[in-house]
Amino acid sequence: MAYHDRSDGGLIVTLAEMAFAGHCGVAVDISALGDNDLAVLFNEELGAVIQVRDSDLSLVRDVFAKHNVLHLVKELGAVTEDDEIEITRGNKVLLNEKRSDLRGIWAELTHQMQRLRDNPECADQEFAAKKNPQDKGFSAHLTYDPSEDIAAPYIATGKRPKVAVLREQGVNSHVEMAAAFDRAGFEAIDVHMSDLHNRRYDLQHFNALVACGGFSYGDVLGAGGGWAKSILFNPHLRDQFSQFFEREDTLALGICNGCQMLSTLAEIIPGTENWPRFVRNKSERFEARAALVRINESNSLWFQGMAGSHMPIAVSHGEGRVEFKTPENLTALQAQNLIVAQYINNNLNPTEVYPVNPNGSALGITALSNTNGRVAIMMPHPERVFRTVSNSWHPEEWGEDGAWMRIFRNARVVLG
């Protein structure tokens, strides 16, 4: 269930860091490890702690015995559900401290450095979160079966709708994006903006487009701004994109930098009059982490059948905070049910608190739809976690396909 070597700080640091990550307590007895407490707890020689289920203990011991190293394996204790880290030698208590207090000590230097480097308010919020004994950690709940291939009947027809995987200089994650669409039954075609400029491709021949993440034009004209303006200020491309968005047989998705780009194209995308733009994170830093999001009931064709679900997703951006022209735009989006997904805390409530909301967006907004449901934009990266194995944490029961594979399959179903 968990593994940590003791090479950086010894056994005591290993146990503490495992408890921090697991949001749990620890009760261990070091009697079997030698007589010198300091040597046992702080030596950094070869060794590791592994956590296993009670039901798997005999099996694990058999594996060590098979390799003739069982004599090197010692049982220390167990994890607990409380906020205590307790280390004993028999009946003698060597350490008994609250995990949350130790976590605060462990994170104090980082906190002070972060306050100087980043937004102090966000640094304080993250420090408080680390010391919160009520933090339950990540969880997931899906209202659908991620292993169900709802696109299979359509794939079986042999028809493969074409999706343009749009790129511009500085864009990345296009390979993962193409892989996700390919698995969903699309013909994913790499389309660089120069292909559209030089008329090697035309969007009239595509059923869907996806604008990928990255740092187009180095974001020097604002995140996604240069990319969008290369379309808006080019009559041929403006007309081509406008016609694509006006068709009733197309889908469009913008991820991260592509989200920022499509939001800047809002003037030519029907039903986006209340969309925000995306500006610098409140933390004043680039955020690369896993975050928890909740899917809301909406008209988005990309997110059909997913409402009520919450699950982790990869986040990687420096400018993801929504900024509305007026407060009335936010109110209107709510009234239209166009807020598709929100960042939530580990108690499953939408939040603006850092770092569970990595950019400070109002109401935790992280994904939006247009009014006909055919266009969706989101700052996190579903294409980076469409396979379960790509998630830094996931429920054990998930199979090959992760939770986010569903949006790509939804798109395939919509196109028939």
Tab-separated table of C-alpha atoms in Angstrom, residues 38 53 99 111 118 161 177 243 279 330-331 358 366 370 395:
chain	number	residue	atom	x	y	z
A	38	LEU	CA	19.163	7.239	18.260
A	53	ARG	CA	-2.806	-4.956	4.526
A	99	ARG	CA	0.905	14.408	13.435
A	111	HIS	CA	6.291	28.154	4.412
A	118	ASP	CA	4.830	33.902	-3.714
A	161	PRO	CA	-14.704	11.200	-37.228
A	177	MET	CA	-4.424	14.370	-26.618
A	243	GLN	CA	-17.933	28.904	-39.682
A	279	VAL	CA	-5.234	35.675	-15.833
A	330	LEU	CA	-20.593	35.394	-13.357
A	331	THR	CA	-24.199	35.546	-12.178
A	358	PRO	CA	-4.605	26.220	-7.426
A	366	THR	CA	-12.321	25.348	-13.786
A	370	ASN	CA	-21.157	27.453	-24.290
A	395	PRO	CA	-8.951	4.246	-6.445
